[in-house]
Amino acid sequence: MTTDDPRPVVLKDSALKREQKKQGSTRQPDNQLIKCSVKKFVDFTCRSGDLEGFGAAGPTAAEGQKAHKILQSRKSDGEKSEVKVECTIHALARKLKLSGRIDLLKADSTAVRVSEIKSCYAPPHKLPQGKVAVHWAQLKVYGYCVLKELQDKPDNTFSSVTLQLVWYNLIADEVTIDEQVFKFDELQSFIKNAAIKYIEWIDLIDKQFSHTVDTAKQLEFPFGEFRKGQRDMAAAVYLGARDGFHVMCEAPTGIGKTISALFPAIKAIGSGDIERVIYLTAKNSGRKSASDCIEKITGSGLKLSAITITSKKSSCHCSNGTCERNATDGTCPLTIGFFDRLPQARLELIRSGVITPDAIDNAAHEFALCPFELTQQLLPWVQVVICDYNYVFDPLVRFSELTENTQKQLLLVDEAHNLPDRARSMYSASLDRREIKKAISDLDKKSLYTRQLQSLVRAIDRWSKENTQIETESAHQRPPKTISRAIKKCMQIINNGTINNDTEAPLQMTESISEVGKAILRYAIIEELYGDHHRCITATQAHKKYKNTTVSLQCLNATNHLEKTYRQYRASVNFSATLRPQSFYLTSLGLPEDTRLLTIKSPFDPGQQCTLICDWVDTRYKSRAHSVNSIVEIIASVYFAKSGNYQVYFPSYAYMETVLSAFKNAHPSVIAISQERGSTEEQRQEFLLNFQQANGVLAFSIMGGVFGEGVDYTGNQLIGSIIVGTGLASINLTQQLIESDFKDNGRNGFDYASRYPGFTRVQQTAGRVIRSETDRGVVILVDQRFGQRFYQELFPPHWQTSLCSNLEAMEANLVNFWTR
């Protein structure tokens, strides 16, 4: 079928079930076996008590492995390590098969002993009791598995087992053993009750999933007809999910990419090829678009469980003023007894189907639960997750539920052109001396944490003095060891849980203490991941009263990390209106070499957009002062040629403010608005409201900013964009290092680091004008470089550009377009 076939289409179930048979579905019919790891089983059924607060990161996986190796090397004669065990429990007409590995097992003629090794920074009695209870639950299941196997042997004489929780303190190099003896009947009763709770929950989830599959099979395209190009994109998404390959799709603005991605993805759930869709967005506008799309699809009869994740800061009740932390120790009351109140809230939300941020907020109020943590607890049980990039790609904040067992998951990456820059920031870290000093002022002067933060400040000062001058930057191949040692000591204190003082007095958690703790944690993790594509950048700046230093572990290229993430998933689809050239984005996104490429033509008549190049203006940095009057003339000519709303985009605030001031002096009667530095969400909404309520708005904005992409100016809300400059990033040390990194890897450094990303900003900005079949508008490209062959070859086919050598030629083209 062609892309302009007007008939409504239902993507049929795949006749090819070979992949499903090969891998085996994790969903089983009600009368079949349920499989689960011991750890996940006890986490779900036995977790109680409080959420862990500040300092809960604990030892890293590498440190945990180190502890296991140390203690397993000390095992006694006859004791075995890493013993695989499993058991099957029959309950509620189902079978639950649990499996895991015992750290240490000793079973001889005299006794049976099962030991579980846990690493820690703090003495065991200081650890959260809810966490310790889960460890004991895990041990009980292991003990039951061992005794159950022995019970089946004719010569069995054991009716009890000794369980040991072995703590290894990484800081003190001390071992603490908690030991209890349990009878078989006790363990059997414990595991039976937990199994019933788990099976009841899985029954509910399986029934919901079955409804999703049945209704997804019958689902029809909710808009009746596909737009031109939508069918091609939908087919690529569906086939990628079915056959397990990656797709990169460039689809023009206005085609309806969100529904073209989500509709076939849900059809793939119905055909059994995948079980979950993760829809990643870069901005709030993209998240809302996906949420609206899910609402539209479910309104067509689809039964679906879906959730939209908002940021922790925006959802936190302590941040928005609806909750108040404890005045003594800063503890949030919504974290106290969290796991005791969770089950009822989780049940009600899962039964509701589509879980919106408002639904999460309401449940958080009703059950007194932290909304962000409540969201995380729902992730394993929903079929569609809409969230920001960082919850999959960021090594610190990504959710394990979205990055484990991913072979039945489809990753949809919206506005994928944003991901390379975002990924670089995710794999970077920074320490700010001024922020650390602010945190110190909020702490007890005698506390151990204060002393360690002061040591960290001194380490930063020594490093800065050795390597930078006032208001200069320097780059180094490796991070400074003195700072690394100070960071490690700070981490030990944070994880020890007593950061206020040596007498363990409660800590008043302020925002500055929390933010510095997060910065230290990120620095420590990124240093572990530090590689050839990182540089340590030290910057010192002089202020009126003081000198400040920042030390950054800057990622120059994150493609190797992106590639590792993509490999985990069954399939992925990266899509955007601006993925030119394909070779650049294939490399920058870290996509596999066999990624399928798809370019979709614009569904709109090229005659709807007039694209003019004003090549008599030089907007390069050294010529900007001389370009102001020419740009003011261009803006005025475009604005007065046709009444309507226009936006003018600039590469920087300074340039924008200079031209805005000159324009207001020349045309005081025109009401011009501008994008504010560091604007709030309310200010942004107010800015956009101008386009809906007025005609004749002239808005000055930043290219690549919040008003340059991801915004739908439908109908006559915007009839023209004037784009000043080619979108090149500012020249600084980091940008130069990124360019050198590309060059060292055989790429054209200037093109890959500056010109290609710059043109993406230009193309995104231009894409705000034509959003539907009835829109008409102008795109004015102001810079002599747009006439160069390099840019001409990047222009999309539907840009029918005209080169204007002077103001009169531009005005003549505008008159011709608007009167045509």
PDB file of C-alpha atoms in Angstrom, residues 440-572:
ATOM      1  CA  ILE A 440      29.158  23.514  54.796  1.00  0.00           C
ATOM      2  CA  SER A 441      27.491  26.626  56.243  1.00  0.00           C
ATOM      3  CA  ASP A 442      24.286  24.580  56.760  1.00  0.00           C
ATOM      4  CA  LEU A 443      26.069  21.831  58.708  1.00  0.00           C
ATOM      5  CA  ASP A 444      27.270  21.503  62.272  1.00  0.00           C
ATOM      6  CA  LYS A 445      30.799  22.928  62.295  1.00  0.00           C
ATOM      7  CA  LYS A 446      32.043  19.981  64.367  1.00  0.00           C
ATOM      8  CA  SER A 447      30.544  17.250  62.223  1.00  0.00           C
ATOM      9  CA  LEU A 448      32.703  14.719  60.429  1.00  0.00           C
ATOM     10  CA  TYR A 449      30.954  15.477  57.143  1.00  0.00           C
ATOM     11  CA  THR A 450      31.798  19.179  57.508  1.00  0.00           C
ATOM     12  CA  ARG A 451      35.462  18.329  57.945  1.00  0.00           C
ATOM     13  CA  GLN A 452      35.449  16.103  54.870  1.00  0.00           C
ATOM     14  CA  LEU A 453      33.704  18.739  52.754  1.00  0.00           C
ATOM     15  CA  GLN A 454      36.306  21.257  53.915  1.00  0.00           C
ATOM     16  CA  SER A 455      39.000  18.779  52.832  1.00  0.00           C
ATOM     17  CA  LEU A 456      37.287  18.569  49.452  1.00  0.00           C
ATOM     18  CA  VAL A 457      37.322  22.367  49.124  1.00  0.00           C
ATOM     19  CA  ARG A 458      41.040  22.432  49.973  1.00  0.00           C
ATOM     20  CA  ALA A 459      41.712  19.735  47.373  1.00  0.00           C
ATOM     21  CA  ILE A 460      39.856  21.800  44.745  1.00  0.00           C
ATOM     22  CA  ASP A 461      41.825  24.914  45.751  1.00  0.00           C
ATOM     23  CA  ARG A 462      45.184  23.141  45.483  1.00  0.00           C
ATOM     24  CA  TRP A 463      44.289  21.695  42.112  1.00  0.00           C
ATOM     25  CA  SER A 464      43.041  25.057  40.829  1.00  0.00           C
ATOM     26  CA  LYS A 465      46.146  26.884  42.006  1.00  0.00           C
ATOM     27  CA  GLU A 466      48.396  24.389  40.250  1.00  0.00           C
ATOM     28  CA  ASN A 467      46.513  24.299  36.949  1.00  0.00           C
ATOM     29  CA  THR A 468      44.561  27.503  36.265  1.00  0.00           C
ATOM     30  CA  GLN A 469      44.873  31.240  36.486  1.00  0.00           C
ATOM     31  CA  ILE A 470      42.062  33.649  37.313  1.00  0.00           C
ATOM     32  CA  GLU A 471      39.189  33.434  34.800  1.00  0.00           C
ATOM     33  CA  THR A 472      40.823  30.652  32.786  1.00  0.00           C
ATOM     34  CA  GLU A 473      40.065  27.039  31.944  1.00  0.00           C
ATOM     35  CA  SER A 474      42.347  24.051  31.625  1.00  0.00           C
ATOM     36  CA  ALA A 475      41.810  20.509  30.411  1.00  0.00           C
ATOM     37  CA  HIS A 476      43.512  17.355  31.668  1.00  0.00           C
ATOM     38  CA  GLN A 477      43.516  13.762  30.531  1.00  0.00           C
ATOM     39  CA  ARG A 478      42.715  12.317  33.963  1.00  0.00           C
ATOM     40  CA  PRO A 479      40.831  13.518  37.085  1.00  0.00           C
ATOM     41  CA  PRO A 480      43.020  14.818  39.958  1.00  0.00           C
ATOM     42  CA  LYS A 481      43.802  12.107  42.499  1.00  0.00           C
ATOM     43  CA  THR A 482      43.631  14.521  45.444  1.00  0.00           C
ATOM     44  CA  ILE A 483      40.014  15.338  44.636  1.00  0.00           C
ATOM     45  CA  SER A 484      39.244  11.658  44.032  1.00  0.00           C
ATOM     46  CA  ARG A 485      40.498  10.747  47.510  1.00  0.00           C
ATOM     47  CA  ALA A 486      38.425  13.527  49.098  1.00  0.00           C
ATOM     48  CA  ILE A 487      35.331  12.402  47.156  1.00  0.00           C
ATOM     49  CA  LYS A 488      35.789   8.821  48.338  1.00  0.00           C
ATOM     50  CA  LYS A 489      35.911   9.899  51.981  1.00  0.00           C
ATOM     51  CA  CYS A 490      32.795  12.037  51.543  1.00  0.00           C
ATOM     52  CA  MET A 491      31.001   9.082  49.962  1.00  0.00           C
ATOM     53  CA  GLN A 492      31.905   6.858  52.883  1.00  0.00           C
ATOM     54  CA  ILE A 493      30.392   9.312  55.340  1.00  0.00           C
ATOM     55  CA  ILE A 494      27.246   9.808  53.247  1.00  0.00           C
ATOM     56  CA  ASN A 495      26.681   6.072  52.994  1.00  0.00           C
ATOM     57  CA  ASN A 496      27.505   5.627  56.660  1.00  0.00           C
ATOM     58  CA  GLY A 497      24.327   7.594  57.384  1.00  0.00           C
ATOM     59  CA  THR A 498      25.797   9.862  60.100  1.00  0.00           C
ATOM     60  CA  ILE A 499      26.805  12.961  58.193  1.00  0.00           C
ATOM     61  CA  ASN A 500      25.807  15.547  60.796  1.00  0.00           C
ATOM     62  CA  ASN A 501      28.184  14.825  63.652  1.00  0.00           C
ATOM     63  CA  ASP A 502      30.031  12.112  65.488  1.00  0.00           C
ATOM     64  CA  THR A 503      27.288  11.752  68.085  1.00  0.00           C
ATOM     65  CA  GLU A 504      24.745  10.800  65.431  1.00  0.00           C
ATOM     66  CA  ALA A 505      22.507  13.829  66.070  1.00  0.00           C
ATOM     67  CA  PRO A 506      19.751  14.139  63.464  1.00  0.00           C
ATOM     68  CA  LEU A 507      20.547  16.114  60.338  1.00  0.00           C
ATOM     69  CA  GLN A 508      18.493  19.092  59.177  1.00  0.00           C
ATOM     70  CA  MET A 509      18.463  18.328  55.463  1.00  0.00           C
ATOM     71  CA  THR A 510      18.641  21.569  53.470  1.00  0.00           C
ATOM     72  CA  GLU A 511      18.488  21.880  49.703  1.00  0.00           C
ATOM     73  CA  SER A 512      22.182  22.822  49.498  1.00  0.00           C
ATOM     74  CA  ILE A 513      23.258  19.744  51.501  1.00  0.00           C
ATOM     75  CA  SER A 514      21.102  17.511  49.327  1.00  0.00           C
ATOM     76  CA  GLU A 515      22.348  19.012  46.046  1.00  0.00           C
ATOM     77  CA  VAL A 516      25.994  18.753  47.043  1.00  0.00           C
ATOM     78  CA  GLY A 517      25.424  15.143  48.093  1.00  0.00           C
ATOM     79  CA  LYS A 518      24.000  14.403  44.645  1.00  0.00           C
ATOM     80  CA  ALA A 519      26.927  16.181  42.955  1.00  0.00           C
ATOM     81  CA  ILE A 520      29.421  14.129  44.971  1.00  0.00           C
ATOM     82  CA  LEU A 521      27.599  10.908  44.114  1.00  0.00           C
ATOM     83  CA  ARG A 522      27.519  11.778  40.399  1.00  0.00           C
ATOM     84  CA  TYR A 523      31.208  12.685  40.426  1.00  0.00           C
ATOM     85  CA  ALA A 524      32.067   9.352  42.064  1.00  0.00           C
ATOM     86  CA  ILE A 525      29.996   7.326  39.563  1.00  0.00           C
ATOM     87  CA  ILE A 526      31.182   9.207  36.471  1.00  0.00           C
ATOM     88  CA  GLU A 527      34.787   8.816  37.623  1.00  0.00           C
ATOM     89  CA  GLU A 528      34.226   5.049  37.604  1.00  0.00           C
ATOM     90  CA  LEU A 529      32.957   5.348  34.006  1.00  0.00           C
ATOM     91  CA  TYR A 530      35.679   7.823  32.980  1.00  0.00           C
ATOM     92  CA  GLY A 531      37.270   6.826  29.681  1.00  0.00           C
ATOM     93  CA  ASP A 532      39.020   7.978  26.534  1.00  0.00           C
ATOM     94  CA  HIS A 533      36.108  10.229  25.599  1.00  0.00           C
ATOM     95  CA  HIS A 534      36.321  12.194  28.868  1.00  0.00           C
ATOM     96  CA  ARG A 535      38.407  15.181  29.918  1.00  0.00           C
ATOM     97  CA  CYS A 536      38.760  16.884  33.275  1.00  0.00           C
ATOM     98  CA  ILE A 537      38.062  20.615  32.877  1.00  0.00           C
ATOM     99  CA  THR A 538      38.944  23.079  35.620  1.00  0.00           C
ATOM    100  CA  ALA A 539      37.539  26.606  35.441  1.00  0.00           C
ATOM    101  CA  THR A 540      38.289  29.461  37.833  1.00  0.00           C
ATOM    102  CA  GLN A 541      36.373  32.728  37.751  1.00  0.00           C
ATOM    103  CA  ALA A 542      36.871  35.871  39.819  1.00  0.00           C
ATOM    104  CA  HIS A 543      33.790  37.527  41.318  1.00  0.00           C
ATOM    105  CA  LYS A 544      33.530  40.798  43.239  1.00  0.00           C
ATOM    106  CA  LYS A 545      34.036  39.240  46.663  1.00  0.00           C
ATOM    107  CA  TYR A 546      35.514  35.836  45.955  1.00  0.00           C
ATOM    108  CA  LYS A 547      36.982  33.415  43.455  1.00  0.00           C
ATOM    109  CA  ASN A 548      35.077  30.315  42.409  1.00  0.00           C
ATOM    110  CA  THR A 549      36.302  27.073  40.875  1.00  0.00           C
ATOM    111  CA  THR A 550      34.459  24.245  39.155  1.00  0.00           C
ATOM    112  CA  VAL A 551      35.992  20.885  38.341  1.00  0.00           C
ATOM    113  CA  SER A 552      34.121  18.944  35.670  1.00  0.00           C
ATOM    114  CA  LEU A 553      34.441  15.431  34.336  1.00  0.00           C
ATOM    115  CA  GLN A 554      33.256  16.265  30.834  1.00  0.00           C
ATOM    116  CA  CYS A 555      32.027  13.585  28.450  1.00  0.00           C
ATOM    117  CA  LEU A 556      32.909  14.541  24.876  1.00  0.00           C
ATOM    118  CA  ASN A 557      31.199  11.643  23.144  1.00  0.00           C
ATOM    119  CA  ALA A 558      28.685   9.243  24.738  1.00  0.00           C
ATOM    120  CA  THR A 559      27.997   7.049  21.714  1.00  0.00           C
ATOM    121  CA  ASN A 560      29.619   3.953  23.237  1.00  0.00           C
ATOM    122  CA  HIS A 561      27.269   4.209  26.243  1.00  0.00           C
ATOM    123  CA  LEU A 562      24.240   4.744  23.999  1.00  0.00           C
ATOM    124  CA  GLU A 563      25.208   1.749  21.899  1.00  0.00           C
ATOM    125  CA  LYS A 564      25.370  -0.512  24.966  1.00  0.00           C
ATOM    126  CA  THR A 565      21.889   0.593  25.982  1.00  0.00           C
ATOM    127  CA  TYR A 566      20.367  -0.007  22.552  1.00  0.00           C
ATOM    128  CA  ARG A 567      21.800  -3.521  22.452  1.00  0.00           C
ATOM    129  CA  GLN A 568      19.720  -4.469  25.493  1.00  0.00           C
ATOM    130  CA  TYR A 569      16.371  -3.885  23.790  1.00  0.00           C
ATOM    131  CA  ARG A 570      14.537  -5.999  21.275  1.00  0.00           C
ATOM    132  CA  ALA A 571      14.186  -2.983  18.990  1.00  0.00           C
ATOM    133  CA  SER A 572      14.326   0.796  18.982  1.00  0.00           C
TER     134      SER A 572
END
